[in-house]
Amino acid sequence: MKIIHKIDELKSEIETYRSDKKNIGFVPTMGALHEGHISLVQRCVQENDICIISIFVNPTQFNNSEDLAKYPRDLKQDSEMLEKAGCNLVFNPDPREIYTEAELSNTFNFDFEGLDQVMEGKFRPGHFNGVVQIVSKLFNLIQPQKAYFGEKDFQQLAIIHLMVTKLKMNTEIVDCQIIREQSGLAMSSRNARLTTEQRKNAAQISKVLFESRNFVLQSSPEELKNRVITQINNTPDLKVEYFEIVDSESLQPIVNTWKRKAIGCIAVFCGEVRLIDNVRLNP
Ligand code: PAF
């Protein structure tokens, strides 16, 4: 497995793969890898000749400098996990390798056709511009046939699908299901920042979400939403930032009557750590 930090080296590797007619699969990450990432990598290895992973804590998608500073980083451990999973190449650039000074101040502006007005987009202004900025750059450099994203970041996934369609990119986006800890807690690099007690309490998030599926037929979306928020807020350490029931395609809120393809998306602070999760709510 090669670890590359420079764009020129990456380009020359890609040229070799292309001239050898290899299919390239790609998993973009910010490192601090866990089993959720590894499941994407394993799928990528299975479905392609070459599996490339990027590890880049993208500064332009953080709207909170403390969150950026505290984002866990461990290239050595990540590389060991990737090597075992069968990855061929890790691209781990420095921010200056990727961005000009102007780009670093996030002047990028993508038209999200409204997908960014709710949930993560509403609470993390500029976040999705940063995501599209980096993912489009990486896609342009690597030109993968397939790229793998987890459904935990459901809104991100919807936005990546929109990006590929609007920018007419030739990459197929593969949606991969959420991988959970045994307690049900959705795997996240941020879980590493939870204390043992917080981790126990954080398991309540998925528990309440899963239970809420039993109430779809007997409550309105608004009632269900309030029920979930109250139950989670009643758990020590947990404070809901938002819980929205939305249409899984338009991401527009479902308020009065249920629609097919409803999904409940949540962001919760567990102490200072912000966690997200989601559940399909099919009436
Ligand atoms: O989901 C993530 O880890 C990031 O948003 C991504 C897609 C790697 C872009 O920085």
PDB file of C-alpha atoms and ligand atoms in Angstrom:
ATOM      1  CA  MET A   1       0.000   0.000   0.000  1.00  0.00           C
ATOM      2  CA  LYS A   2       1.382   3.379  -1.025  1.00  0.00           C
ATOM      3  CA  ILE A   3       0.967   6.545   1.049  1.00  0.00           C
ATOM      4  CA  ILE A   4       1.176   9.682  -1.058  1.00  0.00           C
ATOM      5  CA  HIS A   5       1.121  13.313   0.088  1.00  0.00           C
ATOM      6  CA  LYS A   6       1.635  15.194  -3.198  1.00  0.00           C
ATOM      7  CA  ILE A   7      -0.775  15.768  -6.083  1.00  0.00           C
ATOM      8  CA  ASP A   8       1.910  15.190  -8.757  1.00  0.00           C
ATOM      9  CA  GLU A   9       2.675  11.749  -7.356  1.00  0.00           C
ATOM     10  CA  LEU A  10      -1.035  10.936  -7.148  1.00  0.00           C
ATOM     11  CA  LYS A  11      -1.530  11.959 -10.792  1.00  0.00           C
ATOM     12  CA  SER A  12       1.316   9.780 -11.962  1.00  0.00           C
ATOM     13  CA  GLU A  13      -0.072   6.753 -10.066  1.00  0.00           C
ATOM     14  CA  ILE A  14      -3.519   7.375 -11.567  1.00  0.00           C
ATOM     15  CA  GLU A  15      -2.010   7.527 -15.074  1.00  0.00           C
ATOM     16  CA  THR A  16      -0.378   4.137 -14.542  1.00  0.00           C
ATOM     17  CA  TYR A  17      -3.662   2.601 -13.325  1.00  0.00           C
ATOM     18  CA  ARG A  18      -5.466   4.076 -16.329  1.00  0.00           C
ATOM     19  CA  SER A  19      -2.941   2.828 -18.854  1.00  0.00           C
ATOM     20  CA  ASP A  20      -3.230  -0.618 -17.250  1.00  0.00           C
ATOM     21  CA  LYS A  21      -7.031  -0.319 -17.744  1.00  0.00           C
ATOM     22  CA  LYS A  22      -7.737  -0.692 -14.025  1.00  0.00           C
ATOM     23  CA  ASN A  23     -11.063   0.316 -12.498  1.00  0.00           C
ATOM     24  CA  ILE A  24     -10.615   2.758  -9.648  1.00  0.00           C
ATOM     25  CA  GLY A  25     -12.821   2.813  -6.555  1.00  0.00           C
ATOM     26  CA  PHE A  26     -12.497   5.674  -4.083  1.00  0.00           C
ATOM     27  CA  VAL A  27     -13.412   6.268  -0.440  1.00  0.00           C
ATOM     28  CA  PRO A  28     -12.953   9.872   0.752  1.00  0.00           C
ATOM     29  CA  THR A  29     -12.386  10.132   4.511  1.00  0.00           C
ATOM     30  CA  MET A  30     -11.104  12.509   7.147  1.00  0.00           C
ATOM     31  CA  GLY A  31      -9.197   9.696   8.855  1.00  0.00           C
ATOM     32  CA  ALA A  32      -9.645   8.525  12.475  1.00  0.00           C
ATOM     33  CA  LEU A  33     -10.968   5.404  10.818  1.00  0.00           C
ATOM     34  CA  HIS A  34     -13.388   2.977  12.452  1.00  0.00           C
ATOM     35  CA  GLU A  35     -15.231  -0.152  11.324  1.00  0.00           C
ATOM     36  CA  GLY A  36     -17.771   1.971   9.474  1.00  0.00           C
ATOM     37  CA  HIS A  37     -15.036   3.322   7.176  1.00  0.00           C
ATOM     38  CA  ILE A  38     -13.449  -0.101   6.877  1.00  0.00           C
ATOM     39  CA  SER A  39     -16.736  -1.576   5.658  1.00  0.00           C
ATOM     40  CA  LEU A  40     -16.716   1.024   2.836  1.00  0.00           C
ATOM     41  CA  VAL A  41     -13.097   0.171   2.050  1.00  0.00           C
ATOM     42  CA  GLN A  42     -13.828  -3.568   1.962  1.00  0.00           C
ATOM     43  CA  ARG A  43     -16.691  -3.016  -0.440  1.00  0.00           C
ATOM     44  CA  CYS A  44     -14.485  -0.774  -2.570  1.00  0.00           C
ATOM     45  CA  VAL A  45     -11.739  -3.439  -2.651  1.00  0.00           C
ATOM     46  CA  GLN A  46     -14.263  -6.109  -3.669  1.00  0.00           C
ATOM     47  CA  GLU A  47     -15.850  -4.097  -6.466  1.00  0.00           C
ATOM     48  CA  ASN A  48     -12.801  -2.473  -8.102  1.00  0.00           C
ATOM     49  CA  ASP A  49      -9.283  -3.312  -9.334  1.00  0.00           C
ATOM     50  CA  ILE A  50      -7.775  -0.453  -7.345  1.00  0.00           C
ATOM     51  CA  CYS A  51      -8.970   1.022  -4.059  1.00  0.00           C
ATOM     52  CA  ILE A  52      -7.869   4.579  -3.209  1.00  0.00           C
ATOM     53  CA  ILE A  53      -8.596   6.243   0.136  1.00  0.00           C
ATOM     54  CA  SER A  54      -8.084   9.901   0.909  1.00  0.00           C
ATOM     55  CA  ILE A  55      -7.339  10.961   4.465  1.00  0.00           C
ATOM     56  CA  PHE A  56      -7.759  14.713   4.680  1.00  0.00           C
ATOM     57  CA  VAL A  57      -9.290  16.681   7.530  1.00  0.00           C
ATOM     58  CA  ASN A  58     -10.859  19.263   5.263  1.00  0.00           C
ATOM     59  CA  PRO A  59     -10.639  22.679   6.970  1.00  0.00           C
ATOM     60  CA  THR A  60     -13.224  24.347   4.708  1.00  0.00           C
ATOM     61  CA  GLN A  61     -16.109  22.163   5.906  1.00  0.00           C
ATOM     62  CA  PHE A  62     -15.660  23.005   9.599  1.00  0.00           C
ATOM     63  CA  ASN A  63     -17.664  25.988  10.798  1.00  0.00           C
ATOM     64  CA  ASN A  64     -16.268  25.578  14.303  1.00  0.00           C
ATOM     65  CA  SER A  65     -12.501  25.983  14.700  1.00  0.00           C
ATOM     66  CA  GLU A  66     -12.479  24.035  17.984  1.00  0.00           C
ATOM     67  CA  ASP A  67     -14.160  21.061  16.272  1.00  0.00           C
ATOM     68  CA  LEU A  68     -11.451  21.222  13.552  1.00  0.00           C
ATOM     69  CA  ALA A  69      -8.632  21.425  16.116  1.00  0.00           C
ATOM     70  CA  LYS A  70     -10.051  18.533  18.160  1.00  0.00           C
ATOM     71  CA  TYR A  71     -10.827  16.267  15.200  1.00  0.00           C
ATOM     72  CA  PRO A  72      -8.929  13.033  15.984  1.00  0.00           C
ATOM     73  CA  ARG A  73      -5.923  12.318  13.741  1.00  0.00           C
ATOM     74  CA  ASP A  74      -3.863   9.099  13.688  1.00  0.00           C
ATOM     75  CA  LEU A  75      -2.270   8.341  10.309  1.00  0.00           C
ATOM     76  CA  LYS A  76      -0.239   5.423  11.631  1.00  0.00           C
ATOM     77  CA  GLN A  77      -3.223   3.510  13.013  1.00  0.00           C
ATOM     78  CA  ASP A  78      -5.366   4.435   9.971  1.00  0.00           C
ATOM     79  CA  SER A  79      -2.685   3.102   7.587  1.00  0.00           C
ATOM     80  CA  GLU A  80      -2.459  -0.177   9.452  1.00  0.00           C
ATOM     81  CA  MET A  81      -6.224  -0.667   9.235  1.00  0.00           C
ATOM     82  CA  LEU A  82      -6.250   0.237   5.529  1.00  0.00           C
ATOM     83  CA  GLU A  83      -3.367  -2.068   4.689  1.00  0.00           C
ATOM     84  CA  LYS A  84      -5.248  -4.955   6.341  1.00  0.00           C
ATOM     85  CA  ALA A  85      -8.435  -4.088   4.451  1.00  0.00           C
ATOM     86  CA  GLY A  86      -6.619  -4.356   1.112  1.00  0.00           C
ATOM     87  CA  CYS A  87      -6.424  -0.673   0.135  1.00  0.00           C
ATOM     88  CA  ASN A  88      -3.875   0.095  -2.612  1.00  0.00           C
ATOM     89  CA  LEU A  89      -3.192   3.787  -2.153  1.00  0.00           C
ATOM     90  CA  VAL A  90      -3.707   6.403   0.568  1.00  0.00           C
ATOM     91  CA  PHE A  91      -3.746  10.055  -0.450  1.00  0.00           C
ATOM     92  CA  ASN A  92      -2.942  12.219   2.571  1.00  0.00           C
ATOM     93  CA  PRO A  93      -2.249  15.781   1.424  1.00  0.00           C
ATOM     94  CA  ASP A  94      -1.522  18.898   3.448  1.00  0.00           C
ATOM     95  CA  PRO A  95      -4.209  21.647   3.199  1.00  0.00           C
ATOM     96  CA  ARG A  96      -1.694  23.853   1.271  1.00  0.00           C
ATOM     97  CA  GLU A  97      -1.291  21.089  -1.301  1.00  0.00           C
ATOM     98  CA  ILE A  98      -5.040  21.158  -1.941  1.00  0.00           C
ATOM     99  CA  TYR A  99      -6.071  24.781  -1.506  1.00  0.00           C
ATOM    100  CA  THR A 100      -4.908  28.247  -2.448  1.00  0.00           C
ATOM    101  CA  GLU A 101      -5.125  30.950   0.227  1.00  0.00           C
ATOM    102  CA  ALA A 102      -8.405  32.224  -1.264  1.00  0.00           C
ATOM    103  CA  GLU A 103      -9.946  28.763  -1.345  1.00  0.00           C
ATOM    104  CA  LEU A 104      -9.036  28.256   2.295  1.00  0.00           C
ATOM    105  CA  SER A 105     -11.279  31.156   3.248  1.00  0.00           C
ATOM    106  CA  ASN A 106     -14.096  29.175   1.594  1.00  0.00           C
ATOM    107  CA  THR A 107     -15.199  31.351  -1.290  1.00  0.00           C
ATOM    108  CA  PHE A 108     -16.638  28.259  -2.969  1.00  0.00           C
ATOM    109  CA  ASN A 109     -20.366  28.499  -3.737  1.00  0.00           C
ATOM    110  CA  PHE A 110     -22.386  25.570  -4.998  1.00  0.00           C
ATOM    111  CA  ASP A 111     -26.106  25.799  -5.866  1.00  0.00           C
ATOM    112  CA  PHE A 112     -27.686  23.111  -3.704  1.00  0.00           C
ATOM    113  CA  GLU A 113     -31.221  23.658  -5.030  1.00  0.00           C
ATOM    114  CA  GLY A 114     -32.448  23.934  -1.437  1.00  0.00           C
ATOM    115  CA  LEU A 115     -30.886  20.698  -0.127  1.00  0.00           C
ATOM    116  CA  ASP A 116     -28.613  22.730   2.151  1.00  0.00           C
ATOM    117  CA  GLN A 117     -31.342  24.826   3.788  1.00  0.00           C
ATOM    118  CA  VAL A 118     -32.291  22.256   6.409  1.00  0.00           C
ATOM    119  CA  MET A 119     -30.683  20.194   9.190  1.00  0.00           C
ATOM    120  CA  GLU A 120     -26.860  20.106   8.916  1.00  0.00           C
ATOM    121  CA  GLY A 121     -26.887  22.904   6.346  1.00  0.00           C
ATOM    122  CA  LYS A 122     -28.949  25.119   8.632  1.00  0.00           C
ATOM    123  CA  PHE A 123     -26.890  24.467  11.771  1.00  0.00           C
ATOM    124  CA  ARG A 124     -23.472  24.366  10.090  1.00  0.00           C
ATOM    125  CA  PRO A 125     -23.431  27.278   7.630  1.00  0.00           C
ATOM    126  CA  GLY A 126     -20.907  26.760   4.814  1.00  0.00           C
ATOM    127  CA  HIS A 127     -20.364  23.103   5.747  1.00  0.00           C
ATOM    128  CA  PHE A 128     -21.705  21.596   2.524  1.00  0.00           C
ATOM    129  CA  ASN A 129     -19.888  24.139   0.346  1.00  0.00           C
ATOM    130  CA  GLY A 130     -16.707  22.836   1.952  1.00  0.00           C
ATOM    131  CA  VAL A 131     -17.752  19.217   1.388  1.00  0.00           C
ATOM    132  CA  VAL A 132     -18.548  19.758  -2.304  1.00  0.00           C
ATOM    133  CA  GLN A 133     -15.371  21.829  -2.696  1.00  0.00           C
ATOM    134  CA  ILE A 134     -13.148  18.970  -1.492  1.00  0.00           C
ATOM    135  CA  VAL A 135     -15.063  16.025  -2.939  1.00  0.00           C
ATOM    136  CA  SER A 136     -15.249  17.639  -6.406  1.00  0.00           C
ATOM    137  CA  LYS A 137     -11.491  18.368  -6.291  1.00  0.00           C
ATOM    138  CA  LEU A 138     -10.720  14.783  -5.263  1.00  0.00           C
ATOM    139  CA  PHE A 139     -13.052  13.343  -7.920  1.00  0.00           C
ATOM    140  CA  ASN A 140     -11.378  15.516 -10.566  1.00  0.00           C
ATOM    141  CA  LEU A 141      -7.919  14.319  -9.519  1.00  0.00           C
ATOM    142  CA  ILE A 142      -8.767  10.644  -9.110  1.00  0.00           C
ATOM    143  CA  GLN A 143     -11.653  10.244 -11.597  1.00  0.00           C
ATOM    144  CA  PRO A 144     -12.927   7.112  -9.870  1.00  0.00           C
ATOM    145  CA  GLN A 145     -15.463   4.804 -11.512  1.00  0.00           C
ATOM    146  CA  LYS A 146     -17.153   4.362  -8.134  1.00  0.00           C
ATOM    147  CA  ALA A 147     -17.069   6.275  -4.842  1.00  0.00           C
ATOM    148  CA  TYR A 148     -18.407   5.029  -1.516  1.00  0.00           C
ATOM    149  CA  PHE A 149     -20.263   7.079   1.112  1.00  0.00           C
ATOM    150  CA  GLY A 150     -21.993   6.112   4.355  1.00  0.00           C
ATOM    151  CA  GLU A 151     -25.696   6.724   4.954  1.00  0.00           C
ATOM    152  CA  LYS A 152     -25.005   8.085   8.446  1.00  0.00           C
ATOM    153  CA  ASP A 153     -24.301  11.431   6.766  1.00  0.00           C
ATOM    154  CA  PHE A 154     -27.590  11.188   4.918  1.00  0.00           C
ATOM    155  CA  GLN A 155     -27.786  14.816   3.844  1.00  0.00           C
ATOM    156  CA  GLN A 156     -24.166  14.728   2.641  1.00  0.00           C
ATOM    157  CA  LEU A 157     -24.994  11.683   0.536  1.00  0.00           C
ATOM    158  CA  ALA A 158     -28.006  13.443  -1.048  1.00  0.00           C
ATOM    159  CA  ILE A 159     -25.776  16.436  -1.821  1.00  0.00           C
ATOM    160  CA  ILE A 160     -23.030  14.274  -3.361  1.00  0.00           C
ATOM    161  CA  HIS A 161     -25.654  12.677  -5.654  1.00  0.00           C
ATOM    162  CA  LEU A 162     -26.781  16.188  -6.665  1.00  0.00           C
ATOM    163  CA  MET A 163     -23.163  17.303  -7.227  1.00  0.00           C
ATOM    164  CA  VAL A 164     -22.401  14.367  -9.528  1.00  0.00           C
ATOM    165  CA  THR A 165     -25.583  14.973 -11.536  1.00  0.00           C
ATOM    166  CA  LYS A 166     -25.136  18.742 -11.815  1.00  0.00           C
ATOM    167  CA  LEU A 167     -21.420  18.633 -12.621  1.00  0.00           C
ATOM    168  CA  LYS A 168     -21.993  15.702 -15.021  1.00  0.00           C
ATOM    169  CA  MET A 169     -19.309  13.606 -13.366  1.00  0.00           C
ATOM    170  CA  ASN A 170     -18.753  10.014 -14.455  1.00  0.00           C
ATOM    171  CA  THR A 171     -18.457   8.592 -10.954  1.00  0.00           C
ATOM    172  CA  GLU A 172     -21.113   6.211  -9.652  1.00  0.00           C
ATOM    173  CA  ILE A 173     -22.005   6.966  -6.022  1.00  0.00           C
ATOM    174  CA  VAL A 174     -22.470   3.867  -3.889  1.00  0.00           C
ATOM    175  CA  ASP A 175     -24.660   4.369  -0.787  1.00  0.00           C
ATOM    176  CA  CYS A 176     -23.505   2.209   2.133  1.00  0.00           C
ATOM    177  CA  GLN A 177     -25.582   1.408   5.191  1.00  0.00           C
ATOM    178  CA  ILE A 178     -24.789   2.713   8.678  1.00  0.00           C
ATOM    179  CA  ILE A 179     -22.455   0.513  10.727  1.00  0.00           C
ATOM    180  CA  ARG A 180     -23.297   0.508  14.442  1.00  0.00           C
ATOM    181  CA  GLU A 181     -21.536  -0.409  17.648  1.00  0.00           C
ATOM    182  CA  GLN A 182     -23.079  -3.313  19.552  1.00  0.00           C
ATOM    183  CA  SER A 183     -25.061  -0.812  21.651  1.00  0.00           C
ATOM    184  CA  GLY A 184     -26.649   0.572  18.469  1.00  0.00           C
ATOM    185  CA  LEU A 185     -24.604   3.803  18.525  1.00  0.00           C
ATOM    186  CA  ALA A 186     -23.760   4.775  14.944  1.00  0.00           C
ATOM    187  CA  MET A 187     -20.015   4.516  14.397  1.00  0.00           C
ATOM    188  CA  SER A 188     -18.301   7.882  14.145  1.00  0.00           C
ATOM    189  CA  SER A 189     -14.767   9.201  14.517  1.00  0.00           C
ATOM    190  CA  ARG A 190     -16.201  11.564  17.122  1.00  0.00           C
ATOM    191  CA  ASN A 191     -17.204   8.622  19.391  1.00  0.00           C
ATOM    192  CA  ALA A 192     -13.534   8.448  20.400  1.00  0.00           C
ATOM    193  CA  ARG A 193     -14.054  11.726  22.288  1.00  0.00           C
ATOM    194  CA  LEU A 194     -16.855  10.315  24.499  1.00  0.00           C
ATOM    195  CA  THR A 195     -16.236   9.189  28.075  1.00  0.00           C
ATOM    196  CA  THR A 196     -17.412   5.670  29.018  1.00  0.00           C
ATOM    197  CA  GLU A 197     -20.495   7.122  30.690  1.00  0.00           C
ATOM    198  CA  GLN A 198     -21.301   9.394  27.713  1.00  0.00           C
ATOM    199  CA  ARG A 199     -20.902   6.486  25.310  1.00  0.00           C
ATOM    200  CA  LYS A 200     -23.442   4.516  27.319  1.00  0.00           C
ATOM    201  CA  ASN A 201     -25.903   7.417  27.266  1.00  0.00           C
ATOM    202  CA  ALA A 202     -25.282   8.088  23.562  1.00  0.00           C
ATOM    203  CA  ALA A 203     -26.639   4.592  22.780  1.00  0.00           C
ATOM    204  CA  GLN A 204     -30.041   5.987  23.730  1.00  0.00           C
ATOM    205  CA  ILE A 205     -30.075   7.997  20.463  1.00  0.00           C
ATOM    206  CA  SER A 206     -30.440   4.967  18.180  1.00  0.00           C
ATOM    207  CA  LYS A 207     -32.639   3.163  20.712  1.00  0.00           C
ATOM    208  CA  VAL A 208     -35.187   6.012  20.689  1.00  0.00           C
ATOM    209  CA  LEU A 209     -34.950   6.336  16.888  1.00  0.00           C
ATOM    210  CA  PHE A 210     -35.586   2.625  16.358  1.00  0.00           C
ATOM    211  CA  GLU A 211     -38.493   2.584  18.838  1.00  0.00           C
ATOM    212  CA  SER A 212     -40.053   5.587  17.126  1.00  0.00           C
ATOM    213  CA  ARG A 213     -40.753   3.395  14.076  1.00  0.00           C
ATOM    214  CA  ASN A 214     -43.486   1.681  16.134  1.00  0.00           C
ATOM    215  CA  PHE A 215     -45.357   4.966  16.514  1.00  0.00           C
ATOM    216  CA  VAL A 216     -45.490   6.033  12.878  1.00  0.00           C
ATOM    217  CA  LEU A 217     -49.021   4.724  12.325  1.00  0.00           C
ATOM    218  CA  GLN A 218     -50.482   6.182  15.499  1.00  0.00           C
ATOM    219  CA  SER A 219     -48.922   9.654  15.558  1.00  0.00           C
ATOM    220  CA  SER A 220     -48.521  12.567  13.190  1.00  0.00           C
ATOM    221  CA  PRO A 221     -44.969  13.420  12.066  1.00  0.00           C
ATOM    222  CA  GLU A 222     -45.033  16.427  14.409  1.00  0.00           C
ATOM    223  CA  GLU A 223     -46.098  14.284  17.401  1.00  0.00           C
ATOM    224  CA  LEU A 224     -43.443  11.690  16.642  1.00  0.00           C
ATOM    225  CA  LYS A 225     -40.828  14.406  16.327  1.00  0.00           C
ATOM    226  CA  ASN A 226     -41.695  15.857  19.744  1.00  0.00           C
ATOM    227  CA  ARG A 227     -41.705  12.400  21.322  1.00  0.00           C
ATOM    228  CA  VAL A 228     -38.192  11.614  20.060  1.00  0.00           C
ATOM    229  CA  ILE A 229     -36.810  15.005  21.117  1.00  0.00           C
ATOM    230  CA  THR A 230     -38.304  14.740  24.622  1.00  0.00           C
ATOM    231  CA  GLN A 231     -37.080  11.187  25.184  1.00  0.00           C
ATOM    232  CA  ILE A 232     -33.539  11.955  24.095  1.00  0.00           C
ATOM    233  CA  ASN A 233     -33.378  15.223  26.042  1.00  0.00           C
ATOM    234  CA  ASN A 234     -34.462  13.282  29.148  1.00  0.00           C
ATOM    235  CA  THR A 235     -31.263  11.205  28.948  1.00  0.00           C
ATOM    236  CA  PRO A 236     -28.252  12.518  30.920  1.00  0.00           C
ATOM    237  CA  ASP A 237     -25.528  14.149  28.760  1.00  0.00           C
ATOM    238  CA  LEU A 238     -27.790  14.374  25.670  1.00  0.00           C
ATOM    239  CA  LYS A 239     -29.181  17.564  24.117  1.00  0.00           C
ATOM    240  CA  VAL A 240     -30.933  17.416  20.748  1.00  0.00           C
ATOM    241  CA  GLU A 241     -29.851  20.103  18.289  1.00  0.00           C
ATOM    242  CA  TYR A 242     -32.451  19.098  15.729  1.00  0.00           C
ATOM    243  CA  PHE A 243     -34.627  16.148  14.831  1.00  0.00           C
ATOM    244  CA  GLU A 244     -36.330  16.519  11.460  1.00  0.00           C
ATOM    245  CA  ILE A 245     -38.595  14.131   9.615  1.00  0.00           C
ATOM    246  CA  VAL A 246     -37.958  14.793   5.936  1.00  0.00           C
ATOM    247  CA  ASP A 247     -38.606  13.387   2.491  1.00  0.00           C
ATOM    248  CA  SER A 248     -35.517  11.294   1.728  1.00  0.00           C
ATOM    249  CA  GLU A 249     -35.192  12.792  -1.761  1.00  0.00           C
ATOM    250  CA  SER A 250     -36.103  16.485  -1.440  1.00  0.00           C
ATOM    251  CA  LEU A 251     -35.026  16.644   2.245  1.00  0.00           C
ATOM    252  CA  GLN A 252     -38.020  18.923   2.819  1.00  0.00           C
ATOM    253  CA  PRO A 253     -39.718  18.573   6.226  1.00  0.00           C
ATOM    254  CA  ILE A 254     -42.795  16.339   6.514  1.00  0.00           C
ATOM    255  CA  VAL A 255     -45.069  17.988   9.040  1.00  0.00           C
ATOM    256  CA  ASN A 256     -48.772  17.100   8.919  1.00  0.00           C
ATOM    257  CA  THR A 257     -49.265  13.920   6.881  1.00  0.00           C
ATOM    258  CA  TRP A 258     -46.895  11.025   6.405  1.00  0.00           C
ATOM    259  CA  LYS A 259     -45.286  10.429   3.024  1.00  0.00           C
ATOM    260  CA  ARG A 260     -43.565   7.367   1.689  1.00  0.00           C
ATOM    261  CA  LYS A 261     -39.783   7.654   1.922  1.00  0.00           C
ATOM    262  CA  ALA A 262     -39.757   9.538   5.210  1.00  0.00           C
ATOM    263  CA  ILE A 263     -36.512   9.623   7.126  1.00  0.00           C
ATOM    264  CA  GLY A 264     -35.837  10.994  10.601  1.00  0.00           C
ATOM    265  CA  CYS A 265     -32.479  12.741  10.886  1.00  0.00           C
ATOM    266  CA  ILE A 266     -31.024  13.842  14.195  1.00  0.00           C
ATOM    267  CA  ALA A 267     -28.089  15.798  15.602  1.00  0.00           C
ATOM    268  CA  VAL A 268     -27.424  15.484  19.312  1.00  0.00           C
ATOM    269  CA  PHE A 269     -24.797  16.966  21.584  1.00  0.00           C
ATOM    270  CA  CYS A 270     -23.422  14.373  23.976  1.00  0.00           C
ATOM    271  CA  GLY A 271     -21.499  16.658  26.310  1.00  0.00           C
ATOM    272  CA  GLU A 272     -19.467  18.693  23.805  1.00  0.00           C
ATOM    273  CA  VAL A 273     -19.426  16.020  21.111  1.00  0.00           C
ATOM    274  CA  ARG A 274     -21.879  16.432  18.268  1.00  0.00           C
ATOM    275  CA  LEU A 275     -23.324  13.135  16.962  1.00  0.00           C
ATOM    276  CA  ILE A 276     -25.673  12.470  14.040  1.00  0.00           C
ATOM    277  CA  ASP A 277     -27.848   9.501  13.121  1.00  0.00           C
ATOM    278  CA  ASN A 278     -30.973   8.707  11.107  1.00  0.00           C
ATOM    279  CA  VAL A 279     -33.765   6.179  10.721  1.00  0.00           C
ATOM    280  CA  ARG A 280     -36.185   5.325   7.900  1.00  0.00           C
ATOM    281  CA  LEU A 281     -39.763   5.975   9.008  1.00  0.00           C
ATOM    282  CA  ASN A 282     -41.976   4.175   6.570  1.00  0.00           C
ATOM    283  CA  PRO A 283     -45.709   4.604   7.238  1.00  0.00           C
TER     284      PRO A 283
HETATM  285  O1  PAF B   1     -17.829  12.329   5.433  1.00  0.00           O
HETATM  286  C1  PAF B   1     -16.664  12.783   5.560  1.00  0.00           C
HETATM  287  O2  PAF B   1     -15.817  12.245   6.270  1.00  0.00           O
HETATM  288  C2  PAF B   1     -16.292  14.055   4.829  1.00  0.00           C
HETATM  289  O3  PAF B   1     -17.350  14.952   4.799  1.00  0.00           O
HETATM  290  C3  PAF B   1     -15.721  13.822   3.424  1.00  0.00           C
HETATM  291  C4  PAF B   1     -16.764  13.207   2.502  1.00  0.00           C
HETATM  292  C5  PAF B   1     -14.509  12.920   3.506  1.00  0.00           C
HETATM  293  C6  PAF B   1     -15.280  15.150   2.802  1.00  0.00           C
HETATM  294  O4  PAF B   1     -14.277  15.761   3.554  1.00  0.00           O
END
